[in-house]
XYZ file of C-alpha atoms in Angstrom:
650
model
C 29.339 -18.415 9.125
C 28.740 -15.756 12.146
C 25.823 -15.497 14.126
C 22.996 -13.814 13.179
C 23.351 -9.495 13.308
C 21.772 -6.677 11.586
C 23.817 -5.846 8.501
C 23.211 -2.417 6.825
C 22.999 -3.330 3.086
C 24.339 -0.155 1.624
C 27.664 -0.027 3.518
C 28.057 -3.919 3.440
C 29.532 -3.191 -0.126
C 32.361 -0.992 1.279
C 32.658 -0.869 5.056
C 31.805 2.785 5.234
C 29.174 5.094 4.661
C 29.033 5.986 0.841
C 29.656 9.543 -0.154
C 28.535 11.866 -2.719
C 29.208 14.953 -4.128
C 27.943 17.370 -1.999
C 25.505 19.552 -2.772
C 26.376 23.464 -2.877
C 24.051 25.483 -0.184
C 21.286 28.024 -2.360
C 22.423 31.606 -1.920
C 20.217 33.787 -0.269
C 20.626 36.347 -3.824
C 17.510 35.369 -6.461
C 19.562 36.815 -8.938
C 22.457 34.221 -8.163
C 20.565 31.194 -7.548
C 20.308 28.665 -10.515
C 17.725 29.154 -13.418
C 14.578 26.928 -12.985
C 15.165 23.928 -13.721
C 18.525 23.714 -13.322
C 19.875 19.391 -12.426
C 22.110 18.597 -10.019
C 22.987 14.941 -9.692
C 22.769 13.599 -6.183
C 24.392 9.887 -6.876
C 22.768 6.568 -6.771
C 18.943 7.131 -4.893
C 18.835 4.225 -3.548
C 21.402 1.431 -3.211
C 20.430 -2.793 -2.236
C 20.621 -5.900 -2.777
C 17.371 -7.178 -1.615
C 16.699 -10.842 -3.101
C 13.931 -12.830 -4.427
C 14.718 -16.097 -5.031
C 17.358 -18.986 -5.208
C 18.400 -22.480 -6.312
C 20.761 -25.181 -5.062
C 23.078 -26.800 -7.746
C 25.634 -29.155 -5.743
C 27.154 -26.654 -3.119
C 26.771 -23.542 -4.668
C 23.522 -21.453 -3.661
C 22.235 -19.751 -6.834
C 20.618 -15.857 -5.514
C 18.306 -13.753 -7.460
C 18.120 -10.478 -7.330
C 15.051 -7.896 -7.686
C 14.757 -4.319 -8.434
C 18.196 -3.866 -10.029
C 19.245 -3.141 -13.340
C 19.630 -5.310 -14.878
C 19.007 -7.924 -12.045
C 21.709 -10.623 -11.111
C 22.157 -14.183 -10.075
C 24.772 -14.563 -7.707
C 26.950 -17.997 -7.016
C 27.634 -18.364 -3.356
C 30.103 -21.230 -3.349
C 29.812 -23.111 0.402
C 33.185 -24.400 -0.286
C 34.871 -21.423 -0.183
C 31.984 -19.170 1.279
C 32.142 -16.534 -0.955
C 30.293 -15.759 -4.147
C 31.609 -16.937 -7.032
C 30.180 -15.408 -10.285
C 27.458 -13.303 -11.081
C 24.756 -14.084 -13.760
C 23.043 -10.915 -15.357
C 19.873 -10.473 -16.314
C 18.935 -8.414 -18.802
C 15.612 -7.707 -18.588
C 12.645 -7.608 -15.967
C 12.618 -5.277 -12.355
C 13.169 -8.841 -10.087
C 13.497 -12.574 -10.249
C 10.832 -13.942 -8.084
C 11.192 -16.874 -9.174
C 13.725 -19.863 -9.753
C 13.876 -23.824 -10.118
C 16.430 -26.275 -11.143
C 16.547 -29.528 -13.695
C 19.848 -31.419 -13.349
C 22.618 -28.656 -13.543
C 20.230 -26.116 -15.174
C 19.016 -23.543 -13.322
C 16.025 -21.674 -14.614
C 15.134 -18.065 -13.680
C 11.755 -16.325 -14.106
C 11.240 -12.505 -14.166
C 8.462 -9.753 -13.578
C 7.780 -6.798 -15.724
C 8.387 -8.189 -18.102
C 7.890 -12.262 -17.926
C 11.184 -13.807 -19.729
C 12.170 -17.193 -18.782
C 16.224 -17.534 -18.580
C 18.809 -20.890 -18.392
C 21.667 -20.165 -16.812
C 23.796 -23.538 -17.769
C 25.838 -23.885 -14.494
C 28.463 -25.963 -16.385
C 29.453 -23.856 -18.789
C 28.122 -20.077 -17.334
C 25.945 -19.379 -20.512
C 23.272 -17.447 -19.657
C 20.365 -18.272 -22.571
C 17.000 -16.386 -22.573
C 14.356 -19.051 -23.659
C 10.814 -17.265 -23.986
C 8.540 -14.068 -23.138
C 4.883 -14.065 -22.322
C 2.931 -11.443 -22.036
C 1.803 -11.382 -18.728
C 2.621 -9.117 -15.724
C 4.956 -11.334 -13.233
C 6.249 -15.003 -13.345
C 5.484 -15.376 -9.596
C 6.260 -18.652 -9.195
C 8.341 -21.686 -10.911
C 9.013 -25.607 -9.796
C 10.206 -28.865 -12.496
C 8.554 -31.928 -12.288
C 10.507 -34.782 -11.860
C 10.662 -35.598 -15.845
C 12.204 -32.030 -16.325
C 9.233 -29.631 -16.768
C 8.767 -25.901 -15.782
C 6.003 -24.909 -14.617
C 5.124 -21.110 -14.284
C 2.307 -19.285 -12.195
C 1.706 -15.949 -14.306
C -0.066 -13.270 -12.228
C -1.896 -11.219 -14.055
C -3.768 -12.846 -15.319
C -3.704 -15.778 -13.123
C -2.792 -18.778 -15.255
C -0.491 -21.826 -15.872
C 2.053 -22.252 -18.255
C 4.569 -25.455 -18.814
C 7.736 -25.110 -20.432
C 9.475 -27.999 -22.176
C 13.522 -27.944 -22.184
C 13.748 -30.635 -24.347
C 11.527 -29.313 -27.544
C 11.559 -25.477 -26.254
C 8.160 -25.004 -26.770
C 5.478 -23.512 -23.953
C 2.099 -24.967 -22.821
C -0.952 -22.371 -22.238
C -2.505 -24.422 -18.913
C -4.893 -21.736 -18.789
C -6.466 -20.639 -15.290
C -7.069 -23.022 -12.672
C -9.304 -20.404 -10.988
C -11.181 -18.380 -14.101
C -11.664 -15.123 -12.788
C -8.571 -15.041 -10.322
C -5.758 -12.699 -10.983
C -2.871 -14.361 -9.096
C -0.696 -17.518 -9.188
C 0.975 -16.939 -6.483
C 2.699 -20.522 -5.511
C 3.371 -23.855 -7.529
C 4.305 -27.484 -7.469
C 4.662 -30.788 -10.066
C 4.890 -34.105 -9.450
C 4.771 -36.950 -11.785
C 1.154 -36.776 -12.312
C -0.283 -33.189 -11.070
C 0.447 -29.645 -10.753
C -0.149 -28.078 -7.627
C -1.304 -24.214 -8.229
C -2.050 -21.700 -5.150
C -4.233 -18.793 -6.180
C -5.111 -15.658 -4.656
C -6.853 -12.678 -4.576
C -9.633 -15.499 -3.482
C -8.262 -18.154 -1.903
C -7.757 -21.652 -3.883
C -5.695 -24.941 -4.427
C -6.299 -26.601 -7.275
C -4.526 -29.705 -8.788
C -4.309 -29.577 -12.319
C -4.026 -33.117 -14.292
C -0.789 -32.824 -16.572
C -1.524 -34.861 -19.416
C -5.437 -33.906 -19.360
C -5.958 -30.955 -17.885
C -8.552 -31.633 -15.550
C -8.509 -29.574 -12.420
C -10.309 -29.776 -9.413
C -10.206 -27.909 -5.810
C -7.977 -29.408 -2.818
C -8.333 -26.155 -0.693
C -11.011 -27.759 2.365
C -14.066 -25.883 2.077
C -13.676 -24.570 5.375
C -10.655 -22.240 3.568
C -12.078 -20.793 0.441
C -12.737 -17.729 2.181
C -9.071 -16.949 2.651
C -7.354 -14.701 0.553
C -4.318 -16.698 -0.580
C -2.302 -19.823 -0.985
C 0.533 -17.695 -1.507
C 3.588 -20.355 -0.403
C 3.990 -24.466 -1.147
C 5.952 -27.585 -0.741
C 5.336 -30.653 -1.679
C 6.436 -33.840 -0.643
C 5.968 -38.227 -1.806
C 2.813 -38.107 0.698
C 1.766 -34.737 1.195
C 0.714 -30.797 0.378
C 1.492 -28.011 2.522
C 0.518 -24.364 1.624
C 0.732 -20.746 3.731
C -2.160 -18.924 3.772
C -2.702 -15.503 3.763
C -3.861 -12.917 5.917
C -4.517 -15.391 8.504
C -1.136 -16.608 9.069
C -1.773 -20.486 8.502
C -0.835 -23.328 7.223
C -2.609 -26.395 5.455
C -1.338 -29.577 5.434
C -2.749 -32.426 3.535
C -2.306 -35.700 2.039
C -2.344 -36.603 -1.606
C -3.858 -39.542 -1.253
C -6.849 -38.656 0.041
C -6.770 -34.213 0.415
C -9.992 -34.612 2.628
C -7.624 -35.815 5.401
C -5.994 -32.403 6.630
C -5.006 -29.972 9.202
C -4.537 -26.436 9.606
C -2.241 -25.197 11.457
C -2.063 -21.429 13.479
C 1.443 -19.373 13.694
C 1.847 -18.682 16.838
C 3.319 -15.368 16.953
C 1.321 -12.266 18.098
C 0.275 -10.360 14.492
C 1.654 -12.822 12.254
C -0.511 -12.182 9.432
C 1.149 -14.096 6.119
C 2.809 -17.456 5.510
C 5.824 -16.496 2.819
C 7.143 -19.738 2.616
C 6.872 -23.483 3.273
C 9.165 -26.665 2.921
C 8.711 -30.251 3.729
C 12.045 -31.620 4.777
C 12.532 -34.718 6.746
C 8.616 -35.455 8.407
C 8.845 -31.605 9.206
C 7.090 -28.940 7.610
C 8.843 -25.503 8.090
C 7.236 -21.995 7.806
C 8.227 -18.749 7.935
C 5.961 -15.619 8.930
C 5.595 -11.998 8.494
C 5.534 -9.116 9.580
C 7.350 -10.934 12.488
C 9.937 -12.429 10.719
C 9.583 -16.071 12.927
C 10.536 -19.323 11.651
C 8.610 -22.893 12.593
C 8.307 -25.933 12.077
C 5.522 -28.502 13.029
C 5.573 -32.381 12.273
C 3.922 -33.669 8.811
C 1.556 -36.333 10.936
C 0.542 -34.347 13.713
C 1.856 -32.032 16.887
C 2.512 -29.273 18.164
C 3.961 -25.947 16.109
C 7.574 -25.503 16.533
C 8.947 -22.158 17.072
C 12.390 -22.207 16.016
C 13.228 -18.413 16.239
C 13.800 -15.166 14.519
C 16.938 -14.613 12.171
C 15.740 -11.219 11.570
C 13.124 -9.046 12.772
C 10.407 -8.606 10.461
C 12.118 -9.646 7.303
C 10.153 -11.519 4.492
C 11.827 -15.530 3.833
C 11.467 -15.199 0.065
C 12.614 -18.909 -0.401
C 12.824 -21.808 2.286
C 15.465 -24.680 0.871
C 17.237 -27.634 2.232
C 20.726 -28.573 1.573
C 23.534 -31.034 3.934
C 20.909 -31.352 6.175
C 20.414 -27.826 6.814
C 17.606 -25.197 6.219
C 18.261 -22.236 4.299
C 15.929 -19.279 4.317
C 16.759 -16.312 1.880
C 15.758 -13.169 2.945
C 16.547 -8.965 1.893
C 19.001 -8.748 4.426
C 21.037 -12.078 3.512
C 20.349 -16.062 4.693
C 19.441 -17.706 7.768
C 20.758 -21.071 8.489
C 19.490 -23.658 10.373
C 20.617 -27.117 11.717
C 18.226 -29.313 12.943
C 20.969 -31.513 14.299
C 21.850 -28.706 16.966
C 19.125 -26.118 16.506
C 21.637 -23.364 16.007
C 20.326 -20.070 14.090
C 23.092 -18.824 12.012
C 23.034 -15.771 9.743
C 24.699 -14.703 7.299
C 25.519 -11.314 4.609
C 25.168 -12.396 0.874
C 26.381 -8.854 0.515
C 29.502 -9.482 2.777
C 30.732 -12.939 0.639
C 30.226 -10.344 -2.483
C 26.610 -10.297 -3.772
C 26.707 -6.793 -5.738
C 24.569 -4.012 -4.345
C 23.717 -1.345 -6.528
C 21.065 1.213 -7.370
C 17.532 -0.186 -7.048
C 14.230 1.029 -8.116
C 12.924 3.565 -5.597
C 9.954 3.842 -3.703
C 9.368 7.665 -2.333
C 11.510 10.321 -1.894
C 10.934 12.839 1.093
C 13.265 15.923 2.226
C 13.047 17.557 5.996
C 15.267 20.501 4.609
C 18.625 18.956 5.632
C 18.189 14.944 4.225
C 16.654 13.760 1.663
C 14.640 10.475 2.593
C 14.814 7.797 -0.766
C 12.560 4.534 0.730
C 13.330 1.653 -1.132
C 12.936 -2.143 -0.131
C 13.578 -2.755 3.777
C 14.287 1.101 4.531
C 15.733 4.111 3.334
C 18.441 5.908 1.988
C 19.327 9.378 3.670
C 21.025 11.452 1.682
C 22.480 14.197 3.775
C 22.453 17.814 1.692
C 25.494 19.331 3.129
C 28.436 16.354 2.883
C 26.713 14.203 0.318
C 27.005 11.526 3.069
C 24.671 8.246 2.311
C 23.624 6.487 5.072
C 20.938 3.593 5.538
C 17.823 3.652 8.014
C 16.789 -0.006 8.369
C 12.837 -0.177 8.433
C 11.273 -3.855 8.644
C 9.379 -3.134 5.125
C 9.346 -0.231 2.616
C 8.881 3.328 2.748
C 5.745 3.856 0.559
C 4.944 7.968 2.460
C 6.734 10.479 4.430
C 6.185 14.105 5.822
C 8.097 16.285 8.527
C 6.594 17.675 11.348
C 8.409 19.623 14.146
C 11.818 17.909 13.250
C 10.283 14.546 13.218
C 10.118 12.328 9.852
C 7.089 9.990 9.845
C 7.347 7.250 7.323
C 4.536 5.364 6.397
C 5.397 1.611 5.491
C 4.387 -1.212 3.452
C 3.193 -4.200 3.881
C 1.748 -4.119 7.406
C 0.337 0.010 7.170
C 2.628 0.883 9.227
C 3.769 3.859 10.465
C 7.251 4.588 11.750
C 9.234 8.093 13.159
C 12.330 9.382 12.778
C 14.260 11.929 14.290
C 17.092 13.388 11.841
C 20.632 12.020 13.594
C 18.621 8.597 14.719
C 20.303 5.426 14.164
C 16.641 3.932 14.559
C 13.420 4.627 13.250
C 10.858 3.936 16.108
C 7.568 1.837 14.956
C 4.499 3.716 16.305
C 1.609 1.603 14.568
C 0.256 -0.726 12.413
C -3.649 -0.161 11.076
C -4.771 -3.669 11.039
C -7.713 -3.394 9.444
C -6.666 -5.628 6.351
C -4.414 -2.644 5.022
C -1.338 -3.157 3.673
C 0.293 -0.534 1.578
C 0.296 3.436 2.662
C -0.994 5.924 -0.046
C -0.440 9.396 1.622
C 0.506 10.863 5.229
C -1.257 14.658 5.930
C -0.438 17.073 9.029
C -3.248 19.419 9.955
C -1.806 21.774 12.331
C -5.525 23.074 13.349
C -6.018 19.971 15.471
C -2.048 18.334 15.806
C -3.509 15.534 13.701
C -0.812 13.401 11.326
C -3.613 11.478 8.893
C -2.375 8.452 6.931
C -4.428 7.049 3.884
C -4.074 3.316 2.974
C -5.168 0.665 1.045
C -6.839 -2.780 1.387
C -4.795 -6.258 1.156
C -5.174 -7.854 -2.134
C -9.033 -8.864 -2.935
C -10.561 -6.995 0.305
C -12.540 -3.751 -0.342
C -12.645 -0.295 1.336
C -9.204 1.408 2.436
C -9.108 2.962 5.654
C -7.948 6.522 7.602
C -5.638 6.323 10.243
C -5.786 9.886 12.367
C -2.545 9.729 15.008
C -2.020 11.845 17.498
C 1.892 12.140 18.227
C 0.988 14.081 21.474
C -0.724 11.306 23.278
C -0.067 8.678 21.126
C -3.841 7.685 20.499
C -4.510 6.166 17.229
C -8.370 5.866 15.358
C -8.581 4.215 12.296
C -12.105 4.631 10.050
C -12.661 2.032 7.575
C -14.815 2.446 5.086
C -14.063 6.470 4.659
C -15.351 6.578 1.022
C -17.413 3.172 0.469
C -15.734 0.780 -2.131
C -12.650 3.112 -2.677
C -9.263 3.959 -1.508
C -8.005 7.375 -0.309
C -4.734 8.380 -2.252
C -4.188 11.880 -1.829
C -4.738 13.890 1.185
C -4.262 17.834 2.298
C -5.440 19.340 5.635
C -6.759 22.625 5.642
C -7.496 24.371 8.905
C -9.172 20.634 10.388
C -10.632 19.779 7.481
C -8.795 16.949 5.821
C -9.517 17.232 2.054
C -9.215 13.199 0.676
C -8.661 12.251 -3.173
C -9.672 8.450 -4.117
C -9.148 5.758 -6.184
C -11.288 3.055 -7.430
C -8.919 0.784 -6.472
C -9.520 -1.197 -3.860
C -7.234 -4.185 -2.911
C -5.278 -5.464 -5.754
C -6.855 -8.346 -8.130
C -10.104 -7.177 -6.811
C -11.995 -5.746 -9.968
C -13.358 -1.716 -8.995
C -16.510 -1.929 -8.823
C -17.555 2.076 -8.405
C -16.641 4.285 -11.626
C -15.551 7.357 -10.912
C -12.814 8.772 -8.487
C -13.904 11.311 -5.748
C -12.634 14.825 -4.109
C -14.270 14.617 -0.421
C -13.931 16.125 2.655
C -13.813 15.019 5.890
C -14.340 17.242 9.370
C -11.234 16.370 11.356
C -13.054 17.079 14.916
C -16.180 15.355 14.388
C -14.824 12.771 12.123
C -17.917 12.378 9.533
C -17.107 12.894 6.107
C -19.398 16.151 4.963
C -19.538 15.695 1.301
C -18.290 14.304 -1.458
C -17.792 14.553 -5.187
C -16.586 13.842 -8.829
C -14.565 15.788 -9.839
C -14.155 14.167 -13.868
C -16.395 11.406 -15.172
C -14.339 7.950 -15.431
C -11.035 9.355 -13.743
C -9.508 6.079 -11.871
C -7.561 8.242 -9.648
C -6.813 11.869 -7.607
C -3.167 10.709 -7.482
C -2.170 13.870 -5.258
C -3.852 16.911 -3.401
C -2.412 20.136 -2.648
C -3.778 23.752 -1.219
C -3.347 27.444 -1.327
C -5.271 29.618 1.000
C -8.171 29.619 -1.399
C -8.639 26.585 -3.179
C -7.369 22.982 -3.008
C -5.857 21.915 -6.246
C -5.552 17.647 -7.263
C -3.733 15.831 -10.300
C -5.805 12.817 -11.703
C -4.285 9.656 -12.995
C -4.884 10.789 -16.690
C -2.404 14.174 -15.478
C -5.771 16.440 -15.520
C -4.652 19.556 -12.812
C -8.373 20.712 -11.011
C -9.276 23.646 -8.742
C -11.777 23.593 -6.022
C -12.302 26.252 -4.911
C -13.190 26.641 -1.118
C -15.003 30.423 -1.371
C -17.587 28.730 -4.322
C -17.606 25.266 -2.839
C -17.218 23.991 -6.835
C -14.759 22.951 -8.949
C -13.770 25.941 -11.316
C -10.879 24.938 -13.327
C -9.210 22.510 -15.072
C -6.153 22.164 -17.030
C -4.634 18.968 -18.854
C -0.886 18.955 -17.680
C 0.646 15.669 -18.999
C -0.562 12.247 -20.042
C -0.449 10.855 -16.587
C -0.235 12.075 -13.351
C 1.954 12.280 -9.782
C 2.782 13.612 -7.019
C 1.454 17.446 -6.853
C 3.922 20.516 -4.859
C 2.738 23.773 -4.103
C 4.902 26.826 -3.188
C 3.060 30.252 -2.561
C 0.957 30.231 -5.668
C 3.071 27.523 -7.974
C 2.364 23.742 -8.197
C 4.838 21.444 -9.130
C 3.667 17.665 -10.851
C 5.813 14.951 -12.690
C 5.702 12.442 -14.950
C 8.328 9.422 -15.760
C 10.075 11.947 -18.141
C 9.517 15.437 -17.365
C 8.506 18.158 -14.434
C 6.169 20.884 -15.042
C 5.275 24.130 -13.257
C 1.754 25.080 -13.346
C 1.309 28.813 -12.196
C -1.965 28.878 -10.896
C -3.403 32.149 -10.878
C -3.204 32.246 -14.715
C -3.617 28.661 -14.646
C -1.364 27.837 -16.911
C 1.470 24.693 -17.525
C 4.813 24.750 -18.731
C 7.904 21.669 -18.887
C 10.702 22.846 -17.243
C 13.092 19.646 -17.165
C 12.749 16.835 -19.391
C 14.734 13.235 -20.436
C 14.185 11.851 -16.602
C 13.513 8.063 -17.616
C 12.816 7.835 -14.177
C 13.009 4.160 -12.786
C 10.721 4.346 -9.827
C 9.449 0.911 -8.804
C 5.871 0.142 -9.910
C 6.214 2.692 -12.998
C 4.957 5.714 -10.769
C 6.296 9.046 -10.681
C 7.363 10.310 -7.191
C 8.240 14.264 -6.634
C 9.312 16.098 -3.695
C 10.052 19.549 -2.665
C 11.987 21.447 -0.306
C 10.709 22.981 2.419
C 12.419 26.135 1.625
C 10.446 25.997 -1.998
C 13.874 26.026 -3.538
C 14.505 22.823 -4.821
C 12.537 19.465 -5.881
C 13.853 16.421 -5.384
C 13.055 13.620 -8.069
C 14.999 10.410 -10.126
C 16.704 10.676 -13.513
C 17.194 7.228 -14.129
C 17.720 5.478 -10.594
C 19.942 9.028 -9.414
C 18.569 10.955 -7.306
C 18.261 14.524 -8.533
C 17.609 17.950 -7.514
C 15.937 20.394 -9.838
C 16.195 24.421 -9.108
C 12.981 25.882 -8.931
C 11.709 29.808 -8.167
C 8.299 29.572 -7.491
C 5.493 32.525 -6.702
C 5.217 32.731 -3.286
C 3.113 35.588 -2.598
């Protein structure tokens, strides 16, 4: 065990910096460049081992992975301190959640929601069942052997039975509710945590009855999104307010809530009871606490890592372990020593993981994936790994500076090409979470980011930075009851595309998508319109001198044009849409399998590469383009490709 460091995840693996083939420079001939369309394979986008969950069986430390493929479970033997086997499995993006019975440990996936054994005994891995819903979030056993799922999506309950095989529809503690977010049995109940709107309700296991143990004086919270349990008592982390609820079985109306007490801590990630203590870990700080189960003061007993999210809080030998992307924390009570320590190091595979965004300043190519990014340097096929507290959702260049914008606090983040750092310049507050879009408008020096609400609050915000001073104004709502996605700034007027999306599990409640504009120096928005009826979303924005072009969700290509003040054309590109380049008078959009160029004075579509398959995470399609115009930069598979393009620039 060593003491706790900063371990770049990427060269963990190896030792070094991982190298590709490097990528031949563009000659400055048109007749010798490469045909449009044209693939050259860049290597492995992104490459982590970021983990989700884990399991004790005797003294070996069972680690799940997410966004891998396929996805592993990793042994770490204490004994030898090195891990011992991995587990594959095959299907789902992550394993958020795990739970043991005897030697058995059971592993739950999301996208799809299978339900594996892995038989520590004998290393059979077995998949037991499939349900249709979106995630298996959560997972505990009662003490007779039960599992007990929280599906998300829709929010419900569902018990499954080793001994017969067969699964138990529990049905939704909270009708209406989209999220089952944390979960505990005992003999008689089980315990379910439900967000977008905050509850915790008990659910009877032989009858069914259910009824609320969340105090009153909570239900306006957004989440019980973390749980322990213990003989005597409930403990649950709340979200966005950073707390923690502790009551007692016996009689729930006797309780206490208890603050974190570090400055932003927003979200309780995980909770254990252990020995009269309750410990708690918070983000975005990354601090760990503890506080007593009967009363006193919160504990705080440090921070293993800077901003990183505890996925799973366990005890084992007297010792707490806290799993996190980087690798574990370890605690001892006994001395209050902080140890930490590289899952990746001992031999937890990294490899290629789902992707996030992909941005190029003309020399790297930026791949954001979970807890930073890979840069992929153009000239030596060098890899090399920024580490960002969070994930890279946005990114644009401006004057040799990369500015990322970064889920889950909103953040936003520079980066100077040659950095070993990125430097964090804000977070929006606001109850925003996840960044859509980042805009420069060189009119007024203005970098604009776009984000979107925390799950079940309404009305995204506009952050306008300005990188010369440093001030930051952030306008919430900017289009009432929606979310900006897109943006483009034209001459200090920032153009903003929306969705009717507001914070996830929270139902839309206006029906069409807008195109708006908003005046950059007097900061009013100065109309506003829709551009198709029913469209969910203007997924991406883009401009010529002329007109201001979007791509809707259902990969329908529009043109407003700024002389009529209208919308004059439309054209049906693909079946759904992403991100939107323009070069001179050529557009660029994607979809999971193909790239098209869309010549836009004729208006007019064509496929120029197809067969991508491309494995972003969240099923999006991400595109990027050089700022040269002579390349794109998109995934085939989890690679990271570039694609030859010659567009029409003038």
């Amino acid at each position: 065990m060593i003491p706790r460091r900063r371990f770049l995840q990427a060269a963990a693996a190896t030792g070094a910096a991982v190298t590709l083939p490097a990528v031949t420079s563009l000659p400055a001939s048109a007749a010798t460049r490469p045909a449009e369309g044209t693939v050259t394979d860049l290597g492995p986008a992104s490459v982590a081992s970021p983990l989700g969950n884990g399991e004790f069986v005797g003294d070996v430390l069972y680690m799940g992975s997410r966004g891998l493929a396929p996805n592993v479970v990793g042994a770490w033997d204490l004994g030898t301190d090195t891990i011992a086997e991995h587990f594959e499995i095959q299907t789902g993006i992550g394993i958020w959640a795990m739970c043991k019975v005897g030697t058995d440990v059971y592993v739950g996936t999301h996208s799809r929601s299978d339900l594996y054994r892995i038989d520590s005994i004998s290393g059979e891995v077995s998949k037991l069942a499939e349900y249709p819903d979106h995630f298996i979030w959560t997972m505990a056993a009662s003490p007779d052997g039960k599992i007990y799922m929280g599906m998300s999506e829709p929010g419900r309950v569902v018990e499954y039975d080793p001994a017969t095989g067969a699964s138990r529809d529990l049905g939704q503690p909270a009708p209406g509710e989209s999220y089952v977010r944390s979960i505990q049995a005992d003999d008689t109940y089980v315990y379910a945590g439900i967000g977008a709107n905050a509850h915790l309700i008990a659910i009877h296991r032989q009858t069914g009855e259910k009824r609320e143990l969340l105090p009153a004086e909570l239900l306006d919270r957004d989440w019980v999104s973390s749980m322990s349990i213990s003989a005597t008592h409930i403990a649950g982390g709340l979200n966005s307010t950073a707390e923690l609820v502790v009551l007692d079985k016996a009689d729930p109306g006797k309780y206490r809530i208890v603050k974190a007490s570090a400055a932003g801590e927003k979200y309780t990630v995980a909770v254990l009871i252990h020995d009269d203590w309750v410990y708690f870990a918070g983000r975005p700080t990354g601090t760990v606490y503890r506080v007593p189960v009967n009363g006193g003061e919160v504990e705080v007993l440090g921070v293993p890592f800077p901003e990183a999210q505890t996925v799973r809080l366990l005890e084992h030998g007297g010792r707490i372990y806290g799993l996190q992307d980087p690798g574990i924390f370890v605690y001892d009570p006994a001395t209050g020593s902080m140890d930490y320590v590289s899952h990746v190091q001992r031999g937890f595979r990294a490899a290629a993981e789902a992707p996030m965004s992909v941005h190029s300043d003309g020399k790297v190519v930026y791949v954001g994936g979970k807890s930073g990014a890979d840069l992929h340097d153009l000239a030596s096929g060098e890899v090399t790994r920024l580490d960002i507290p969070g994930e890279p959702k946005t990114a644009v260049t401006v004057d040799g500076t990369t500015y990322l914008g970064i889920y889950t606090q909103a953040a936003l983040y520079s980066h100077r090409r040659g950095d070993a750092e990125a430097e964090l310049l804000f977070r929006t507050g606001h109850n925003q979470d996840r960044p859509k879009d980042l805009a420069y408008d060189r009119a007024t020096g203005l970098i604009a980011m776009s984000t979107q609400p925390e799950p079940g609050h309404p009305n995204g915000a506009l952050d306008l930075y300005d990188p010369r001073t440093g001030k930051l104004d952030t306008y919430r709502p900017v289009i009432e009851r929606q979310t900006v996605f897109s943006l483009t700034a034209v001459a200090g007027t920032l153009f903003l595309g929306t969705s009717t999306q507001e914070g996830l599990g929270s139902p839309p409640v206006t029906p069409t998508a807008k195109l708006a504009a908003f005046d950059l120096r007097t900061r009013t928005v100065k109309w506003e319109l829709e551009v198709l009826p029913g469209i969910g979303a203007i997924m991406d924005l883009g401009h010529t001198p002329l007109a201001v072009y979007g791509i809707t969700n259902t990969g329908v290509l529009f043109e407003y044009s700024l002389v009529e003040r209208k919308i004059t054309r439309t054209l049906k590109v693909s079946e759904r849409g992403g991100d939107l380049l323009i070069a001179g008078f050529t557009a660029y959009t994607s979809d999971v399998n193909a790239v098209y160029r869309i010549d836009l004075v004729p208006f007019r579509a064509k496929k120029i590469v197809d067969g991508l398959a491309s494995d972003w995470f969240g099923g999006g399609s991400r595109l990027n383009i050089a700022p040269n115009g002579r390349a794109l930069y998109a995934l085939k598979g989890r690679n990271l490709i570039s694609i030859a393009i010659r567009p029409i620039l003038g």
